[in-house]
């Protein structure tokens, strides 16, 4: 018996070694060249919340609407918690058993008013939360008829491809948009001690306009997630998932795959750079080889090869 017990103790101690190794590995520091939680401005709920347990730094119209549900739901939950726990503690103290007690205290049952009250209050709370959440969900899931930008995002093991489509050329038969030829190809970004900040795949998008994302997977289920957008959607093989967002603040926002999709799942980082409309149009013009429009009007600079009105006539007169 003693030998068996000693052998069991040794096996138990040996079994702790893998667990200790996993714990030490989890505590290790790994550099991240694509942070997704940098401070982008004041917290959504102000300095008093400090962002603890609440969403903050949300930069999309849809994300702000969703995040706005957190505070009222949290306050309702706190009120219910205090009420229920307070009643439990009061009942436990008020009707605690005493030495002189010989039996159960008087029982209350069949009280119709109490039954109605503690049934109606939870039903009312749930109904209010359901109506508020449904209204926000409808707004978040809504899509416009004419999005300003359409981006096809393809997820694969282990990366992303961003294809910019022509929002004015949609074929309802094939459910596809015409391609513009602007593609942000996969760019591996492997953080390491030697190269903590390699070039990260970056997609450029304008602010203050509706942007439609169309998600497709080439292999397994992925998940497109940008924390600052406060929006996440699965990327499923054989299915196109769509959503629209409006980015309200220019900036650089990290994104990642939020669905474990294989051993190199942690490499699926990307970056969204939100810029003003003029800068975005200039970038599109550069990528497509065309002259910018809005940027040209704001800067007053004509594209190369063009001349001011009347300049051609003046040149002809001088040549004559």
Tab-separated table of C-alpha atoms in Angstrom:
chain	number	residue	atom	x	y	z
A	1	UNK	CA	0.000	0.000	0.000
A	2	UNK	CA	2.793	2.406	0.856
A	3	UNK	CA	4.642	1.610	-2.382
A	4	UNK	CA	1.480	2.202	-4.376
A	5	UNK	CA	0.876	5.493	-2.605
A	6	UNK	CA	4.455	6.646	-3.189
A	7	UNK	CA	4.271	5.756	-6.868
A	8	UNK	CA	0.996	7.668	-7.202
A	9	UNK	CA	2.536	10.718	-5.562
A	10	UNK	CA	5.496	10.673	-7.952
A	11	UNK	CA	3.185	10.377	-10.961
A	12	UNK	CA	1.117	13.282	-9.693
A	13	UNK	CA	4.230	15.440	-9.344
A	14	UNK	CA	5.371	14.476	-12.843
A	15	UNK	CA	1.954	15.422	-14.207
A	16	UNK	CA	2.432	18.920	-12.827
A	17	UNK	CA	5.484	19.536	-15.040
A	18	UNK	CA	3.539	19.985	-18.329
A	19	UNK	CA	1.032	22.210	-16.561
A	20	UNK	CA	3.847	24.360	-15.169
A	21	UNK	CA	5.403	24.580	-18.635
A	22	UNK	CA	2.130	25.748	-20.165
A	23	UNK	CA	1.723	28.330	-17.416
A	24	UNK	CA	5.217	29.734	-18.012
A	25	UNK	CA	4.602	29.840	-21.770
A	26	UNK	CA	1.364	31.739	-21.255
A	27	UNK	CA	3.193	34.297	-19.121
A	28	UNK	CA	5.796	34.917	-21.819
A	29	UNK	CA	5.933	38.226	-23.674
A	30	UNK	CA	5.440	38.192	-27.436
A	31	UNK	CA	5.860	41.446	-29.373
A	32	UNK	CA	2.828	42.527	-31.390
A	33	UNK	CA	3.530	44.693	-34.411
A	34	UNK	CA	-0.176	45.269	-35.057
A	35	UNK	CA	-1.767	46.474	-31.801
A	36	UNK	CA	-5.540	46.709	-31.818
A	37	UNK	CA	-6.141	48.614	-28.602
A	38	UNK	CA	-4.064	51.789	-28.786
A	39	UNK	CA	-5.685	54.861	-27.282
A	40	UNK	CA	-7.532	56.691	-30.032
A	41	UNK	CA	-9.075	59.439	-27.960
A	42	UNK	CA	-11.355	59.931	-24.960
A	43	UNK	CA	-13.249	56.955	-23.620
A	44	UNK	CA	-16.793	56.460	-24.890
A	45	UNK	CA	-18.158	56.852	-21.355
A	46	UNK	CA	-15.740	59.544	-20.161
A	47	UNK	CA	-12.900	59.459	-17.715
A	48	UNK	CA	-14.993	58.044	-14.856
A	49	UNK	CA	-15.413	54.678	-16.559
A	50	UNK	CA	-11.696	54.335	-17.399
A	51	UNK	CA	-12.663	51.818	-20.058
A	52	UNK	CA	-12.809	49.005	-17.460
A	53	UNK	CA	-15.422	46.522	-18.601
A	54	UNK	CA	-16.829	48.992	-21.118
A	55	UNK	CA	-16.170	49.429	-24.835
A	56	UNK	CA	-14.154	52.543	-25.590
A	57	UNK	CA	-12.325	54.207	-28.466
A	58	UNK	CA	-15.101	53.196	-30.894
A	59	UNK	CA	-14.749	55.035	-34.215
A	60	UNK	CA	-17.685	53.840	-36.349
A	61	UNK	CA	-21.278	55.050	-36.332
A	62	UNK	CA	-22.601	51.502	-36.013
A	63	UNK	CA	-20.117	50.582	-33.286
A	64	UNK	CA	-21.011	53.631	-31.197
A	65	UNK	CA	-24.705	52.682	-31.403
A	66	UNK	CA	-23.937	49.147	-30.196
A	67	UNK	CA	-21.550	50.295	-27.479
A	68	UNK	CA	-24.177	52.738	-26.251
A	69	UNK	CA	-26.223	49.781	-25.001
A	70	UNK	CA	-23.576	48.776	-22.489
A	71	UNK	CA	-24.075	51.528	-19.927
A	72	UNK	CA	-27.898	51.300	-19.547
A	73	UNK	CA	-27.786	47.491	-19.504
A	74	UNK	CA	-24.985	47.587	-16.933
A	75	UNK	CA	-26.923	49.982	-14.684
A	76	UNK	CA	-30.067	47.849	-14.934
A	77	UNK	CA	-28.037	44.744	-14.054
A	78	UNK	CA	-26.462	46.515	-11.051
A	79	UNK	CA	-29.875	47.628	-9.787
A	80	UNK	CA	-31.299	44.105	-10.100
A	81	UNK	CA	-28.228	42.626	-8.413
A	82	UNK	CA	-28.486	45.008	-5.447
A	83	UNK	CA	-32.228	44.383	-5.103
A	84	UNK	CA	-32.033	40.582	-5.255
A	85	UNK	CA	-28.906	40.209	-3.127
A	86	UNK	CA	-30.262	42.736	-0.635
A	87	UNK	CA	-33.507	40.803	-0.271
A	88	UNK	CA	-31.629	37.508	0.118
A	89	UNK	CA	-29.381	38.906	2.844
A	90	UNK	CA	-32.327	40.537	4.605
A	91	UNK	CA	-34.376	37.341	4.540
A	92	UNK	CA	-31.427	35.253	5.738
A	93	UNK	CA	-30.836	37.615	8.674
A	94	UNK	CA	-34.447	38.421	9.521
A	95	UNK	CA	-35.687	34.850	9.481
A	96	UNK	CA	-32.553	33.104	10.730
A	97	UNK	CA	-33.050	30.097	12.990
A	98	UNK	CA	-32.913	30.762	16.716
A	99	UNK	CA	-32.516	28.416	19.631
A	100	UNK	CA	-36.107	28.932	20.706
A	101	UNK	CA	-37.436	28.067	17.258
A	102	UNK	CA	-39.022	24.648	17.197
A	103	UNK	CA	-40.303	24.545	13.658
A	104	UNK	CA	-40.488	26.392	10.382
A	105	UNK	CA	-41.519	30.068	10.343
A	106	UNK	CA	-44.910	30.981	8.922
A	107	UNK	CA	-45.059	30.271	5.209
A	108	UNK	CA	-46.502	32.656	2.629
A	109	UNK	CA	-48.051	31.127	-0.478
A	110	UNK	CA	-50.864	31.860	-2.840
A	111	UNK	CA	-50.311	35.623	-2.629
A	112	UNK	CA	-51.612	36.786	-5.995
A	113	UNK	CA	-50.266	40.340	-5.779
A	114	UNK	CA	-46.722	39.145	-5.033
A	115	UNK	CA	-46.933	36.608	-7.848
A	116	UNK	CA	-47.983	39.320	-10.307
A	117	UNK	CA	-45.301	41.761	-9.136
A	118	UNK	CA	-42.316	39.416	-9.362
A	119	UNK	CA	-43.517	38.128	-12.719
A	120	UNK	CA	-44.369	41.516	-14.264
A	121	UNK	CA	-41.154	43.329	-13.266
A	122	UNK	CA	-38.719	40.871	-14.953
A	123	UNK	CA	-40.998	40.674	-18.005
A	124	UNK	CA	-41.009	44.473	-18.259
A	125	UNK	CA	-37.220	44.700	-17.918
A	126	UNK	CA	-36.651	42.031	-20.566
A	127	UNK	CA	-39.154	43.702	-22.908
A	128	UNK	CA	-37.441	47.090	-22.607
A	129	UNK	CA	-34.008	45.546	-23.235
A	130	UNK	CA	-35.362	43.561	-26.185
A	131	UNK	CA	-36.914	46.615	-27.841
A	132	UNK	CA	-33.799	48.761	-27.344
A	133	UNK	CA	-31.417	46.049	-28.593
A	134	UNK	CA	-33.606	45.265	-31.607
A	135	UNK	CA	-33.741	48.913	-32.656
A	136	UNK	CA	-29.944	49.167	-32.486
A	137	UNK	CA	-29.544	45.842	-34.326
A	138	UNK	CA	-31.770	47.030	-37.170
A	139	UNK	CA	-29.683	50.198	-37.550
A	140	UNK	CA	-26.393	48.294	-37.405
A	141	UNK	CA	-27.483	45.692	-39.968
A	142	UNK	CA	-28.972	48.258	-42.360
A	143	UNK	CA	-27.265	48.704	-45.741
A	144	UNK	CA	-27.457	51.613	-48.148
A	145	UNK	CA	-28.497	51.351	-51.783
A	146	UNK	CA	-25.412	53.193	-53.001
A	147	UNK	CA	-22.350	52.598	-50.813
A	148	UNK	CA	-19.436	54.924	-51.473
A	149	UNK	CA	-16.856	52.130	-51.252
A	150	UNK	CA	-17.154	48.379	-51.743
A	151	UNK	CA	-14.338	46.099	-50.592
A	152	UNK	CA	-14.259	42.347	-51.174
A	153	UNK	CA	-12.258	40.680	-48.402
A	154	UNK	CA	-10.985	37.146	-48.908
A	155	UNK	CA	-9.735	35.229	-45.889
A	156	UNK	CA	-7.472	32.214	-46.197
A	157	UNK	CA	-4.947	30.297	-44.165
A	158	UNK	CA	-3.301	32.504	-43.068
A	159	UNK	CA	-3.933	35.968	-44.433
A	160	UNK	CA	-6.271	38.394	-46.170
A	161	UNK	CA	-6.737	39.921	-49.616
A	162	UNK	CA	-8.579	43.245	-50.064
A	163	UNK	CA	-10.103	43.915	-53.488
A	164	UNK	CA	-11.645	47.312	-54.218
A	165	UNK	CA	-14.769	47.009	-56.343
A	166	UNK	CA	-16.721	49.533	-58.404
A	167	UNK	CA	-19.833	50.451	-56.347
A	168	UNK	CA	-21.580	51.746	-59.470
A	169	UNK	CA	-21.199	48.458	-61.393
A	170	UNK	CA	-23.260	45.830	-59.585
A	171	UNK	CA	-24.681	42.756	-61.318
A	172	UNK	CA	-27.735	41.445	-59.417
A	173	UNK	CA	-27.631	38.175	-61.357
A	174	UNK	CA	-24.155	37.184	-60.178
A	175	UNK	CA	-24.318	39.303	-57.000
A	176	UNK	CA	-20.923	40.761	-57.829
A	177	UNK	CA	-19.376	44.157	-58.438
A	178	UNK	CA	-16.984	44.978	-61.237
A	179	UNK	CA	-13.339	45.020	-60.185
A	180	UNK	CA	-11.371	48.258	-60.208
A	181	UNK	CA	-8.015	46.510	-60.318
A	182	UNK	CA	-6.957	47.904	-56.943
A	183	UNK	CA	-5.879	45.016	-54.735
A	184	UNK	CA	-4.151	44.966	-51.354
A	185	UNK	CA	-2.406	41.587	-51.467
A	186	UNK	CA	-1.434	39.473	-48.509
A	187	UNK	CA	1.584	40.839	-46.671
A	188	UNK	CA	2.945	38.542	-43.952
A	189	UNK	CA	3.662	40.365	-40.719
A	190	UNK	CA	5.532	38.153	-38.290
A	191	UNK	CA	6.408	39.980	-35.067
A	192	UNK	CA	9.728	38.952	-33.593
A	193	UNK	CA	12.478	40.325	-31.397
A	194	UNK	CA	14.679	40.912	-34.448
A	195	UNK	CA	11.976	42.620	-36.512
A	196	UNK	CA	9.313	43.948	-34.113
A	197	UNK	CA	7.667	46.228	-36.682
A	198	UNK	CA	7.712	44.783	-40.215
A	199	UNK	CA	5.504	46.157	-42.975
A	200	UNK	CA	1.885	45.331	-42.217
A	201	UNK	CA	-0.853	44.817	-44.799
A	202	UNK	CA	-2.809	48.065	-44.919
A	203	UNK	CA	-6.112	48.956	-46.576
A	204	UNK	CA	-7.001	52.626	-47.153
A	205	UNK	CA	-10.599	53.748	-46.556
A	206	UNK	CA	-12.349	57.150	-46.424
A	207	UNK	CA	-14.171	58.585	-43.416
A	208	UNK	CA	-17.767	59.822	-43.166
A	209	UNK	CA	-19.105	57.652	-46.009
A	210	UNK	CA	-20.783	54.207	-45.989
A	211	UNK	CA	-18.304	51.402	-46.706
A	212	UNK	CA	-19.566	47.950	-47.645
A	213	UNK	CA	-17.452	44.902	-46.813
A	214	UNK	CA	-18.148	41.630	-48.604
A	215	UNK	CA	-16.476	38.692	-46.855
A	216	UNK	CA	-15.526	35.357	-48.409
A	217	UNK	CA	-13.327	32.486	-47.276
A	218	UNK	CA	-11.181	30.318	-49.508
A	219	UNK	CA	-10.797	27.435	-47.043
A	220	UNK	CA	-12.051	27.418	-43.428
A	221	UNK	CA	-14.109	29.713	-41.199
A	222	UNK	CA	-12.349	32.952	-40.272
A	223	UNK	CA	-13.632	36.081	-38.524
A	224	UNK	CA	-13.066	39.679	-39.645
A	225	UNK	CA	-12.566	41.823	-36.551
A	226	UNK	CA	-11.434	45.401	-36.000
A	227	UNK	CA	-11.790	46.249	-32.288
A	228	UNK	CA	-11.972	50.005	-32.909
A	229	UNK	CA	-14.916	49.405	-35.268
A	230	UNK	CA	-16.704	47.415	-32.534
A	231	UNK	CA	-17.835	44.990	-35.196
A	232	UNK	CA	-17.020	41.383	-35.986
A	233	UNK	CA	-18.375	39.068	-38.655
A	234	UNK	CA	-17.588	35.472	-39.604
A	235	UNK	CA	-15.971	34.683	-42.944
A	236	UNK	CA	-17.513	31.419	-44.142
A	237	UNK	CA	-16.555	29.275	-47.168
A	238	UNK	CA	-19.143	29.321	-49.944
A	239	UNK	CA	-21.045	32.254	-48.457
A	240	UNK	CA	-20.787	36.023	-48.838
A	241	UNK	CA	-21.341	37.924	-45.605
A	242	UNK	CA	-21.900	41.662	-45.983
A	243	UNK	CA	-21.972	44.591	-43.612
A	244	UNK	CA	-21.589	48.361	-43.818
A	245	UNK	CA	-19.832	50.780	-41.527
A	246	UNK	CA	-19.130	54.503	-41.474
A	247	UNK	CA	-15.785	55.465	-39.964
A	248	UNK	CA	-16.010	58.771	-38.126
A	249	UNK	CA	-12.364	59.394	-37.194
A	250	UNK	CA	-9.234	59.285	-39.355
A	251	UNK	CA	-6.571	57.008	-37.950
A	252	UNK	CA	-4.831	53.637	-38.174
A	253	UNK	CA	-6.808	50.726	-36.735
A	254	UNK	CA	-5.485	47.209	-36.303
A	255	UNK	CA	-7.562	44.186	-37.229
A	256	UNK	CA	-7.213	40.442	-36.944
A	257	UNK	CA	-8.882	37.093	-37.420
A	258	UNK	CA	-10.973	36.348	-34.325
A	259	UNK	CA	-11.792	32.709	-35.140
A	260	UNK	CA	-9.169	30.035	-34.502
A	261	UNK	CA	-8.461	28.738	-37.991
A	262	UNK	CA	-5.223	26.792	-37.654
A	263	UNK	CA	-1.747	26.787	-36.155
A	264	UNK	CA	-0.796	30.137	-37.734
A	265	UNK	CA	-4.052	31.862	-36.771
A	266	UNK	CA	-2.049	34.439	-34.801
A	267	UNK	CA	-0.413	35.713	-38.009
A	268	UNK	CA	-3.659	36.966	-39.548
A	269	UNK	CA	-3.204	40.661	-38.796
A	270	UNK	CA	-4.145	43.576	-41.019
A	271	UNK	CA	-4.472	47.337	-40.703
A	272	UNK	CA	-7.165	49.793	-41.778
A	273	UNK	CA	-6.031	53.355	-42.423
A	274	UNK	CA	-8.960	55.798	-42.423
A	275	UNK	CA	-8.285	59.074	-44.242
A	276	UNK	CA	-10.206	62.093	-45.459
A	277	UNK	CA	-12.110	61.783	-48.721
A	278	UNK	CA	-9.648	63.938	-50.678
A	279	UNK	CA	-6.687	61.834	-49.569
A	280	UNK	CA	-8.565	58.645	-50.371
A	281	UNK	CA	-9.419	59.799	-53.888
A	282	UNK	CA	-5.813	60.795	-54.457
A	283	UNK	CA	-4.719	57.325	-53.344
A	284	UNK	CA	-7.265	55.649	-55.652
A	285	UNK	CA	-6.102	57.837	-58.535
A	286	UNK	CA	-2.506	56.881	-57.875
A	287	UNK	CA	-3.339	53.181	-57.775
A	288	UNK	CA	-5.545	53.276	-60.861
A	289	UNK	CA	-3.435	55.740	-62.874
A	290	UNK	CA	-6.223	58.359	-63.091
A	291	UNK	CA	-6.198	61.998	-62.008
A	292	UNK	CA	-7.812	62.864	-58.639
A	293	UNK	CA	-10.981	64.902	-58.542
A	294	UNK	CA	-11.827	66.144	-55.057
A	295	UNK	CA	-8.190	66.503	-54.050
A	296	UNK	CA	-7.505	68.406	-57.241
A	297	UNK	CA	-10.366	70.807	-56.568
A	298	UNK	CA	-9.251	71.450	-52.984
A	299	UNK	CA	-5.557	71.976	-53.789
A	300	UNK	CA	-6.172	73.873	-57.013
A	301	UNK	CA	-3.519	71.823	-58.799
A	302	UNK	CA	-4.294	70.444	-62.214
A	303	UNK	CA	-3.076	66.952	-63.098
A	304	UNK	CA	0.057	66.611	-65.168
A	305	UNK	CA	-0.525	67.102	-68.868
A	306	UNK	CA	-3.534	69.378	-68.345
A	307	UNK	CA	-3.544	73.153	-68.708
A	308	UNK	CA	-5.675	75.927	-67.314
A	309	UNK	CA	-8.683	77.058	-69.430
A	310	UNK	CA	-7.495	79.362	-72.222
A	311	UNK	CA	-3.861	78.341	-71.898
A	312	UNK	CA	-4.033	76.274	-75.081
A	313	UNK	CA	-5.311	79.272	-77.089
A	314	UNK	CA	-2.536	81.499	-75.699
A	315	UNK	CA	0.072	78.928	-76.656
A	316	UNK	CA	-1.312	78.725	-80.191
A	317	UNK	CA	-1.236	82.525	-80.570
A	318	UNK	CA	2.392	82.707	-79.399
A	319	UNK	CA	3.360	79.989	-81.863
A	320	UNK	CA	1.679	81.890	-84.655
